[in-house]
Short mmCIF file of C-alpha atoms and ligand atoms in Angstrom, two decimals:
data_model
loop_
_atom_site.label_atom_id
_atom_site.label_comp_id
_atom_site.label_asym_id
_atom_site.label_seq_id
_atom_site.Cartn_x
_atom_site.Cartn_y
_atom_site.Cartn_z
CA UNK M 83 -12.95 8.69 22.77
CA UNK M 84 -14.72 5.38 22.36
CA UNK M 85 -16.48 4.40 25.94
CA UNK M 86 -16.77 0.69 26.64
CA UNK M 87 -20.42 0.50 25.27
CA UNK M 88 -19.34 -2.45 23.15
CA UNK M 89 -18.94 -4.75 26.45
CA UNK M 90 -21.21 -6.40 28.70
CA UNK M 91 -24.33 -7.95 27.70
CA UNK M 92 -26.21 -4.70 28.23
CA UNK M 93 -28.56 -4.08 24.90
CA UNK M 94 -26.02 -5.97 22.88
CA UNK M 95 -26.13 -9.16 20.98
CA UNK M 96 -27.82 -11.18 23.62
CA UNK M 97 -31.17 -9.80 24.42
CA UNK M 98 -31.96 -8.93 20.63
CA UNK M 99 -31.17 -12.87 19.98
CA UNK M 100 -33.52 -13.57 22.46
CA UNK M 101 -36.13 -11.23 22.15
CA UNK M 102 -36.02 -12.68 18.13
CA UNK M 103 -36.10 -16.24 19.08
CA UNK M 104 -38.67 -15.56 21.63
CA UNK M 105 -41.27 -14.02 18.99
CA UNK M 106 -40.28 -16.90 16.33
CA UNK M 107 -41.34 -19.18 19.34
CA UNK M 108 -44.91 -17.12 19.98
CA UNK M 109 -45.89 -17.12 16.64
CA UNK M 110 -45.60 -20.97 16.38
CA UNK M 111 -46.97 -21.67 19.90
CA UNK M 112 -49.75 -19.23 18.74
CA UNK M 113 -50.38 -20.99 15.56
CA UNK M 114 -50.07 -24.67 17.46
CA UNK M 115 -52.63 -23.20 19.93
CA UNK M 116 -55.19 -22.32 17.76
CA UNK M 117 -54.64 -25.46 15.75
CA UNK M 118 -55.10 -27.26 19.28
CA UNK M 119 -58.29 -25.22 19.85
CA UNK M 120 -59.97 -25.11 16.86
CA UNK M 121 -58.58 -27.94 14.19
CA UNK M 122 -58.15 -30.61 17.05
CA UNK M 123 -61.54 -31.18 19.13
CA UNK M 124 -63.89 -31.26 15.96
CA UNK M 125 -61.72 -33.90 13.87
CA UNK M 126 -61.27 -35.93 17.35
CA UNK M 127 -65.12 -36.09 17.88
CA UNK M 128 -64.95 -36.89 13.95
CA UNK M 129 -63.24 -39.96 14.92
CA UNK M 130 -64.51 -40.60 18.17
CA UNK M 131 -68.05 -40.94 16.02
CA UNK M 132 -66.36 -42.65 13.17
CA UNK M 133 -65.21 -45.23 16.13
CA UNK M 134 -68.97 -46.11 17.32
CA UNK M 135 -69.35 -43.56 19.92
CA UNK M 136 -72.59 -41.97 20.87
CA UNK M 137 -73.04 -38.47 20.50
CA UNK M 138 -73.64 -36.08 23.77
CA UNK M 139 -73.08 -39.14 26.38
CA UNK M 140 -71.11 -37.93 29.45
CA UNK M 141 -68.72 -40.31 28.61
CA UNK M 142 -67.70 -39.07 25.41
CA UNK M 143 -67.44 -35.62 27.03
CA UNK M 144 -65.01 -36.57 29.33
CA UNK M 145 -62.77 -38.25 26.73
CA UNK M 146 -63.07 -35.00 24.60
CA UNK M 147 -62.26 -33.10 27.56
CA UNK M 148 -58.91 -35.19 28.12
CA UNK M 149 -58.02 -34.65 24.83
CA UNK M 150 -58.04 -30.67 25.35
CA UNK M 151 -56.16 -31.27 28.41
CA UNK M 152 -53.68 -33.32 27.51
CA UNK M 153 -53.03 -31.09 24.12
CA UNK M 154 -52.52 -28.15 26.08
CA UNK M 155 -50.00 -29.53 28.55
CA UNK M 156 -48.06 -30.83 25.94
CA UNK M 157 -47.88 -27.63 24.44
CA UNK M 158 -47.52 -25.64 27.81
CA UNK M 159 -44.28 -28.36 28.31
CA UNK M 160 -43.31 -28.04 24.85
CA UNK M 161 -43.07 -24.30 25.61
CA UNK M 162 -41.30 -23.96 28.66
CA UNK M 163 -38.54 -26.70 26.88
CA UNK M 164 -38.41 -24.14 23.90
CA UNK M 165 -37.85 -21.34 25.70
CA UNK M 166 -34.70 -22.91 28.06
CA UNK M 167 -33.12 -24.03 24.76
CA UNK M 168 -33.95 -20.68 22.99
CA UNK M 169 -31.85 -19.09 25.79
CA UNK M 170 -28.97 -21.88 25.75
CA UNK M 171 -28.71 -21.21 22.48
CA UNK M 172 -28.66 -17.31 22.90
CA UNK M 173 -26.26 -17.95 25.35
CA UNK M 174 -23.88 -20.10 22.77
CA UNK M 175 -24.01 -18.23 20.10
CA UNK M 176 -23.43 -14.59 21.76
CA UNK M 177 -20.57 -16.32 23.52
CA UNK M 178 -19.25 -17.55 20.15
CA UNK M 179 -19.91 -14.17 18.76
CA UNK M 180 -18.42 -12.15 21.74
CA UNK M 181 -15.16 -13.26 21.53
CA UNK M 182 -14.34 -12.00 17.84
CA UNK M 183 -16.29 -9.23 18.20
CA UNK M 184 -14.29 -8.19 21.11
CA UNK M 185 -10.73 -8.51 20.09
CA UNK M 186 -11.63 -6.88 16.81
CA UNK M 187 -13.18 -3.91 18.97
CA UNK M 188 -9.88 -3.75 20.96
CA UNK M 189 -7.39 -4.13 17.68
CA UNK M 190 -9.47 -1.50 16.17
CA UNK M 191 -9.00 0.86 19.87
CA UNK M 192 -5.26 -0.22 19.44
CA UNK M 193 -4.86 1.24 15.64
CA UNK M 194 -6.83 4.62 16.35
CA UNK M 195 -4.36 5.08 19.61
CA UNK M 196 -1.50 4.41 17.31
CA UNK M 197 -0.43 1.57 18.13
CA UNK M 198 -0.02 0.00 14.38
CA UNK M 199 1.33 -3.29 14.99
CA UNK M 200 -2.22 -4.51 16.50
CA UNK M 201 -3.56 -7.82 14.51
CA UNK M 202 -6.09 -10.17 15.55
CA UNK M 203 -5.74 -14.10 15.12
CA UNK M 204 -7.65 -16.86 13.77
CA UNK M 205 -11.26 -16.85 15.28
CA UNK M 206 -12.15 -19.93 14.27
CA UNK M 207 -15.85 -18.50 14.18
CA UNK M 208 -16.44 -19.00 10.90
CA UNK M 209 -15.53 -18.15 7.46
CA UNK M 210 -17.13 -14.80 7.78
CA UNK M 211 -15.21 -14.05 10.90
CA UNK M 212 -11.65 -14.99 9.36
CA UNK M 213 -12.62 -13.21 6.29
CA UNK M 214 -13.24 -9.89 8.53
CA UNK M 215 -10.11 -10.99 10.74
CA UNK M 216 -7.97 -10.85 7.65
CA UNK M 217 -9.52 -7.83 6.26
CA UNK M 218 -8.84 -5.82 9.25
CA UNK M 219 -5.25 -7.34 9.74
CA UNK M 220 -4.62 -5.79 5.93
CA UNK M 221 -5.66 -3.10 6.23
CA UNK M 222 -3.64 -2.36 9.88
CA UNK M 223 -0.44 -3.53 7.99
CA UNK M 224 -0.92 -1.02 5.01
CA UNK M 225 -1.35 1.77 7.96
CA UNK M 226 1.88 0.63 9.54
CA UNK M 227 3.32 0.69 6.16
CA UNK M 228 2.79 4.36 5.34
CA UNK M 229 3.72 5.50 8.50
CA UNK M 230 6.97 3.86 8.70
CA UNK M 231 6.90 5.42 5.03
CA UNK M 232 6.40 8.88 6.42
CA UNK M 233 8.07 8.51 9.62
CA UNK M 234 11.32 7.31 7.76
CA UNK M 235 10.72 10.18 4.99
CA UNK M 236 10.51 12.99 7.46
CA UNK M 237 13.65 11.69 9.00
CA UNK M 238 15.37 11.31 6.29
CA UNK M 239 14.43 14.96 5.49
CA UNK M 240 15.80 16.28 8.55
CA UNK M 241 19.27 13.93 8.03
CA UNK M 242 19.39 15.36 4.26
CA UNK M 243 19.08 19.52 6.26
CA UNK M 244 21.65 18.48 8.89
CA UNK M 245 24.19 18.60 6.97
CA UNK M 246 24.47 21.66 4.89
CA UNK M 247 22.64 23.78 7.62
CA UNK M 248 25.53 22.52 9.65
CA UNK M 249 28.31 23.80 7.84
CA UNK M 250 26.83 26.49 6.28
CA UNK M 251 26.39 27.91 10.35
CA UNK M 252 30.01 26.93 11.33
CA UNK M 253 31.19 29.15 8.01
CA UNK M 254 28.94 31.82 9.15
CA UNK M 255 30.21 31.97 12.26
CA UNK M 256 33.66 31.63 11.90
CA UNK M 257 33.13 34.37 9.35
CA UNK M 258 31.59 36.66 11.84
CA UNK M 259 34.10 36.31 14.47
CA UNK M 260 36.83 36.18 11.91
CA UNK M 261 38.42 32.88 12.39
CA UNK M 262 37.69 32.01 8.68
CA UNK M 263 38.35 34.84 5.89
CA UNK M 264 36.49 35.01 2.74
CA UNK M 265 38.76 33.46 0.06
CA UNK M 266 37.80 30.95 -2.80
CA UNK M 267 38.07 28.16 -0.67
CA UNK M 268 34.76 29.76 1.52
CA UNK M 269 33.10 30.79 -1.40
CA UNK M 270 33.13 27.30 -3.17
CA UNK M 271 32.21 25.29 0.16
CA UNK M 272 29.26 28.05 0.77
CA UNK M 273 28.26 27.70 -3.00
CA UNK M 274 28.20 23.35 -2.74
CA UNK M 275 26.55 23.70 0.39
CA UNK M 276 23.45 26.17 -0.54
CA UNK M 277 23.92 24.19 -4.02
CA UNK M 278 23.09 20.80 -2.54
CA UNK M 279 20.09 23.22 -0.59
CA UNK M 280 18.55 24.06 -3.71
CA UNK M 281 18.90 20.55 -5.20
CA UNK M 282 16.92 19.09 -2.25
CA UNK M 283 14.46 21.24 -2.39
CA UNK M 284 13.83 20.88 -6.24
CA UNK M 285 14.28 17.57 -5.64
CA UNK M 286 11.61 17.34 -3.25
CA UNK M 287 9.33 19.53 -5.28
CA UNK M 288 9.71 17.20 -8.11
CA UNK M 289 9.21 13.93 -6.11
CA UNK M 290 5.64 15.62 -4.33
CA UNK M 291 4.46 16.65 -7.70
CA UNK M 292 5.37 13.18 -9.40
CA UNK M 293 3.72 11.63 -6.45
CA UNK M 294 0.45 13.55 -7.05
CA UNK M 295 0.75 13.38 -10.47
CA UNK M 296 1.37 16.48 -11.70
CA UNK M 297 4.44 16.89 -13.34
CA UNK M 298 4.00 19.60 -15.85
CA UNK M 299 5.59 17.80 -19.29
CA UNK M 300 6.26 19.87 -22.23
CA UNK M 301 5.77 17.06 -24.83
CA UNK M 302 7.35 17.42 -28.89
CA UNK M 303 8.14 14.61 -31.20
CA UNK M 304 11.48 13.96 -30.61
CA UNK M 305 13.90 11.61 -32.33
CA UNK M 306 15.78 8.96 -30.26
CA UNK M 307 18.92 9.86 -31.81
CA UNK M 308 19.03 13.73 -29.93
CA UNK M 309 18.10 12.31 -27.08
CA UNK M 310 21.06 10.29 -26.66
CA UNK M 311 23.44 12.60 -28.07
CA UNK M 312 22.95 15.28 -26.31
CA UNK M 313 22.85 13.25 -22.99
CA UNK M 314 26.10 11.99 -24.47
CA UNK M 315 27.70 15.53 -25.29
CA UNK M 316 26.79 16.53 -21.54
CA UNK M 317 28.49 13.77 -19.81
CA UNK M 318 31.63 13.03 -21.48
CA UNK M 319 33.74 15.35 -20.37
CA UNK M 320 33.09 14.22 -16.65
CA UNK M 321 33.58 10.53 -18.02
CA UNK M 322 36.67 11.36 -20.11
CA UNK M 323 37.98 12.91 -16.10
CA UNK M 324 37.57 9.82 -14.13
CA UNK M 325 38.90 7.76 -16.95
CA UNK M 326 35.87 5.83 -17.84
CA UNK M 327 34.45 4.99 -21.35
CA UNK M 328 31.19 6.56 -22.52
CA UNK M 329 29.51 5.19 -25.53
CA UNK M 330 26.67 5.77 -27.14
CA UNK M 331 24.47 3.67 -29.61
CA UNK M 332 21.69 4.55 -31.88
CA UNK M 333 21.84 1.94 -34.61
CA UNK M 334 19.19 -0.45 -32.66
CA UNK M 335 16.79 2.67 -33.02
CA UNK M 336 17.42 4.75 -36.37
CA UNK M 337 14.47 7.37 -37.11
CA UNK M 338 12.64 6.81 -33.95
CA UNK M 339 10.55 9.67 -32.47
CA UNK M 340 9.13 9.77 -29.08
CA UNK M 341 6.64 11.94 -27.51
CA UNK M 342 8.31 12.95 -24.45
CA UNK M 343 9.53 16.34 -22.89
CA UNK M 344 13.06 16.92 -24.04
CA UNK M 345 13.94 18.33 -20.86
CA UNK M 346 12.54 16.04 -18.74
CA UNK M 347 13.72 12.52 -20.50
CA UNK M 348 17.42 14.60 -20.57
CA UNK M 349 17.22 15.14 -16.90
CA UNK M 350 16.33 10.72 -16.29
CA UNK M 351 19.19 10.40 -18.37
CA UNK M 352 21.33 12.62 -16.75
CA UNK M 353 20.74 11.11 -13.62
CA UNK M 354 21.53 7.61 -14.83
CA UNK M 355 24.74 8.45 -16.67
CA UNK M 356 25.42 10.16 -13.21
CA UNK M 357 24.46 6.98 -11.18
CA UNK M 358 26.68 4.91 -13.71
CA UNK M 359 29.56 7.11 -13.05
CA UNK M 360 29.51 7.15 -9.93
CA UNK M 361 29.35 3.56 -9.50
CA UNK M 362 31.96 2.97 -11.95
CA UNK M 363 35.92 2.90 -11.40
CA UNK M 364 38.86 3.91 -14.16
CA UNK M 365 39.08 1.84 -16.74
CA UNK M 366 35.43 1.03 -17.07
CA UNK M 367 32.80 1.45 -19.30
CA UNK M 368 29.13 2.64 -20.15
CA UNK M 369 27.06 2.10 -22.59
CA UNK M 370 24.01 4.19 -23.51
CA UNK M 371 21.53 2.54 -26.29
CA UNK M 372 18.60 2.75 -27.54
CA UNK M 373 16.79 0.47 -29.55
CA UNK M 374 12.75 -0.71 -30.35
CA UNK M 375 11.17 -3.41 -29.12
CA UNK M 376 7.44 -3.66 -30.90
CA UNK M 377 6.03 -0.52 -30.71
CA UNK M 378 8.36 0.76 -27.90
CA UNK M 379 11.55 2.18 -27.28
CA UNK M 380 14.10 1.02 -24.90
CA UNK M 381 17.09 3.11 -23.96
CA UNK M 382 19.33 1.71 -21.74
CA UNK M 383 22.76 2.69 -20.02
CA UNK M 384 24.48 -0.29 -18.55
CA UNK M 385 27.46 0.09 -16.44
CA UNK M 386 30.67 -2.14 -15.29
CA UNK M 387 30.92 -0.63 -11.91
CA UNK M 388 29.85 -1.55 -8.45
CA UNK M 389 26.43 -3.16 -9.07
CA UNK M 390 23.53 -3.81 -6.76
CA UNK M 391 22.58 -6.52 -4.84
CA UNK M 392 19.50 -8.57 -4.99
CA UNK M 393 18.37 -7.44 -2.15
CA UNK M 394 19.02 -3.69 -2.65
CA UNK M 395 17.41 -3.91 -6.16
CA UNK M 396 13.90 -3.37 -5.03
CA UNK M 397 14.63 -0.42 -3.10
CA UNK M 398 16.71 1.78 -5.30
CA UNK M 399 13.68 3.66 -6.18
CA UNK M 400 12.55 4.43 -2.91
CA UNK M 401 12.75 8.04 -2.25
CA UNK M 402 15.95 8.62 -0.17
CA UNK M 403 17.28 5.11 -0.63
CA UNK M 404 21.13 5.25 -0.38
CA UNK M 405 23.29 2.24 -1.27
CA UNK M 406 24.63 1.45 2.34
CA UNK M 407 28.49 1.07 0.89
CA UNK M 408 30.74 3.88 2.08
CA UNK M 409 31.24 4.56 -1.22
CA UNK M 410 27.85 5.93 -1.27
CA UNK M 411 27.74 7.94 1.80
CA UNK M 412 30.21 10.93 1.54
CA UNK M 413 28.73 11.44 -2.31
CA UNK M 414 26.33 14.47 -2.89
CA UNK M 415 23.30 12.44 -4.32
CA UNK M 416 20.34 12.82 -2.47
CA UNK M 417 18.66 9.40 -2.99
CA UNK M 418 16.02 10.84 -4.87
CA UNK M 419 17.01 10.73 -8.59
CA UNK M 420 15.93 7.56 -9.45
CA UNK M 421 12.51 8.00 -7.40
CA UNK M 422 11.78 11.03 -9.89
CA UNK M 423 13.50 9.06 -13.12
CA UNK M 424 10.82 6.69 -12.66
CA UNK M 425 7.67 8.93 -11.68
CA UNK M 426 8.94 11.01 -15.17
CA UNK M 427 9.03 7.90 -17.11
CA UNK M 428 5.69 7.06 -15.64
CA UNK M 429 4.23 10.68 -16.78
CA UNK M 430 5.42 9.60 -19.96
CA UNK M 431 3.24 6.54 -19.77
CA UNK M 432 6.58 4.37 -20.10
CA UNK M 433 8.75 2.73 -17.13
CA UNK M 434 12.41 2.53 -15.44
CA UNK M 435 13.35 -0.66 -14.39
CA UNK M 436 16.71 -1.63 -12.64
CA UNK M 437 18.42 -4.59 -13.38
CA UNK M 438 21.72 -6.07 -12.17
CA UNK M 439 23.51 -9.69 -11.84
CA UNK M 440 25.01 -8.87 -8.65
CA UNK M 441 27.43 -6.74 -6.67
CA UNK M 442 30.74 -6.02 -8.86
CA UNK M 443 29.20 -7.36 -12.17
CA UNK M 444 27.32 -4.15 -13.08
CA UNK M 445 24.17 -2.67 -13.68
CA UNK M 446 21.82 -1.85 -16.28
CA UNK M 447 18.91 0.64 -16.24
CA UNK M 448 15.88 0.78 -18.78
CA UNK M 449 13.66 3.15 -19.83
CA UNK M 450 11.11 2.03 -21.94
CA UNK M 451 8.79 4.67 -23.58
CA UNK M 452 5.88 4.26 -26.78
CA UNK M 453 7.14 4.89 -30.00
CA UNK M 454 5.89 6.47 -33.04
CA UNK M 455 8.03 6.05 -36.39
CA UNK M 456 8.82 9.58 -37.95
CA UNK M 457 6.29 9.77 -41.30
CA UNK M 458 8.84 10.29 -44.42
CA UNK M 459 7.96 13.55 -45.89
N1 ADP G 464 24.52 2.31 -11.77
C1 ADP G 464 24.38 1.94 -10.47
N2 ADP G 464 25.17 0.98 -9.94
C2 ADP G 464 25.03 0.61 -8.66
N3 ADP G 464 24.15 1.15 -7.81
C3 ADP G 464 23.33 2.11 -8.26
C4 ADP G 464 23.40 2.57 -9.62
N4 ADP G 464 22.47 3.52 -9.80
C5 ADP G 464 21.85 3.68 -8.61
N5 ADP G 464 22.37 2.84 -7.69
C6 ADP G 464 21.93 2.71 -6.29
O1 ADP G 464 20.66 3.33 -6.16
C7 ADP G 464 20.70 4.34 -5.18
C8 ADP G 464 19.70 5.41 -5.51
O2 ADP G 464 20.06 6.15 -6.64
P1 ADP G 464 19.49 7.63 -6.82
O3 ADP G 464 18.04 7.60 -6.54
O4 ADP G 464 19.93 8.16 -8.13
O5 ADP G 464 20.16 8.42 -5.63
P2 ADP G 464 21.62 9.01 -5.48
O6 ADP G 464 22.21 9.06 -6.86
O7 ADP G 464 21.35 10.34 -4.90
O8 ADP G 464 22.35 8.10 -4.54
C9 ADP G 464 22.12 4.79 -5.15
O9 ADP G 464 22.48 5.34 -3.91
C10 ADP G 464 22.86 3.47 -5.39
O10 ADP G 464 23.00 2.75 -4.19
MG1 MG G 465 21.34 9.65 -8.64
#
């Protein structure tokens, strides 16, 4: 625990000002006094004989001695003055320095107990002093940030087990006591439920290993063209069952490869055919294209559904982020396919980016990965 050691004028700030203005003060006083003692007398009696003056008189004597006097009281007053303002000044500038100091010591307590929303103002001490002021202010608000990150990721967690662990318990037990029977019915709510388990938790062991960068890619030259079709072929039968249109395009991108796990780019498309059918209603359509831009490839699926609002569009690849509609809710997704869509594209040293012109006009997503043109045998 910190002690209050940073308070009080103790052996802080003020006596090392002093003690440093009080030895720049002794050196010059020490420097004016030997001046005074030995440069002084011998060019006044210089003078004083220049000036018609006779040489060991009492008189001159007396007027040499009244010259030594009247140098050392002036430097004796000049001194004592010194010293007062060296300590008004001390006194100043530790009070100027105190204040910042000080509420930066107690922001900092503040942080380490936890308390994340601590900030200090304006000091007005200086540019330094802002500049420090601001530093520590950015650096509190990227703390806050990741907490509220992890606070809102482990509770998210915890909603995501409720659920499941929930019914699965109330099966169990009305199993045991036999107020349910086993029949199909049981065995298909039992499977979804320890289903959606085993999702999460691959899920999650996808989105940890994305985050620190390890997402083990099995990387082959692969042409465009599979990579759509087959995405394609495993969709449209779920499509062709909720009466929406699924159509693929490879004419913007003919005898492209990319160098990209098979299994990993099948599983971002997957999840945005999935995303696209969910959000869409009968009667719509998706489209899933590919085509090169430069020396990249851009495969798209874009989507007549629901659509996302401008203010949900920066969000819908944070990990558990849920569109809010009701829609949304009672669905299976766990609000973390996009988050790993994105870290895959990533690993493939390409992007995901979510674009849409508003709610009910649709949405398109884009994957954009490096290209390399197939050599012609
Ligand atoms: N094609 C889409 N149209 C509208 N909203 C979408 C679309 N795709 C994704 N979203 C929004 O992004 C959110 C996150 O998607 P995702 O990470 O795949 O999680 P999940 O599919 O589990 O909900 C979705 O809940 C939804 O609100
Ligand atoms: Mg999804």
């Amino acid at each position: 625990m910190s002690g209050d050691s940073s308070t009080g004028m103790g052996r802080g700030l003020a006596p090392r000002l002093m003690l440093a203005q009080v030895l720049v003060l002794g050196a010059s006083v020490l420097t004016a006094g030997l001046v005074a003692a030995f440069v002084g007398p011998p060019l006044f009696h210089h003078h004083m004989l220049e000036a018609g003056h006779v040489p060991n008189t009492p008189e001159l004597a007396h007027i040499e001695e009244a010259y030594r006097d009247s140098s050392f009281v002036s430097l004796g007053v000049a001194l004592v003055f010194a010293l007062v303002c060296a300590a008004a000044v001390t006194w100043y500038v530790t009070r100027r320095l105190q204040a910042p100091l000080g509420a930066l010591a107690k922001a900092a307590r503040e942080v380490s107990r936890g308390h994340l929303g601590a900030r200090v103002g304006d000091f007005g001490s200086g540019v330094e002093f802002d500049e420090l002021g601001r530093a520590f202010n950015l650096m509190a608000g990227q703390l806050e940030q990741t907490e509220e990150t992890r606070r809102r990721l482990l509770s998210d967690l915890a909603h995501e087990l409720r659920t499941p662990i929930a019914t699965l318990t109330v099966y169990c037990e009305g199993l045991r006591d036999g107020v349910t029977t086993w029949n199909s019915d049981t065995e298909r709510v039992m499977t979804e439920q320890t289903q959606r388990l085993a999702r999460l938790a691959a899920d999650l062991d996808d989105v940890s290993r994305a985050e620190e960068g390890r997402l083990s890619l099995e990387r082959s030259a692969t042409p465009v063209r599979d990579l759509i079709w087959s995405a394609w072929q495993a969709k449209r039968e779920a499509f062709a069952r909720q009466g929406v249109d699924l159509v693929a395009d490879t004419d913007g991108a003919p005898d492209v490869d990319v160098d990209v796990d098979p299994r990993r780019l099948g599983q971002v498309l997957d999840n945005l055919l999935a995303n696209a059918l969910r959000h869409s209603h009968a009667g719509g359509s998706v489209h899933l294209s590919a085509r090169t831009v430069d020396d990249t490839v851009e495969i798209s699926v874009t989507d007549t559904g629901d659509g996302i609002s401008a203010e949900q569009l920066p969000h819908v690849f944070d990990r558990f982020y849920r569109g809010d509609t009701a829609r949304d809710r009672d669905r299976a997704g766990s609000g973390l396919g996009l988050t790993i869509s994105r870290a895959i594209a990533d690993a493939h040293q390409g992007s995901l980016v979510a674009d849409s012109p508003g709610p009910g006009e649709g949405a398109t997503f884009t994957v954009t990965l490096p290209a390399f043109t197939r050599l012609p045998h």
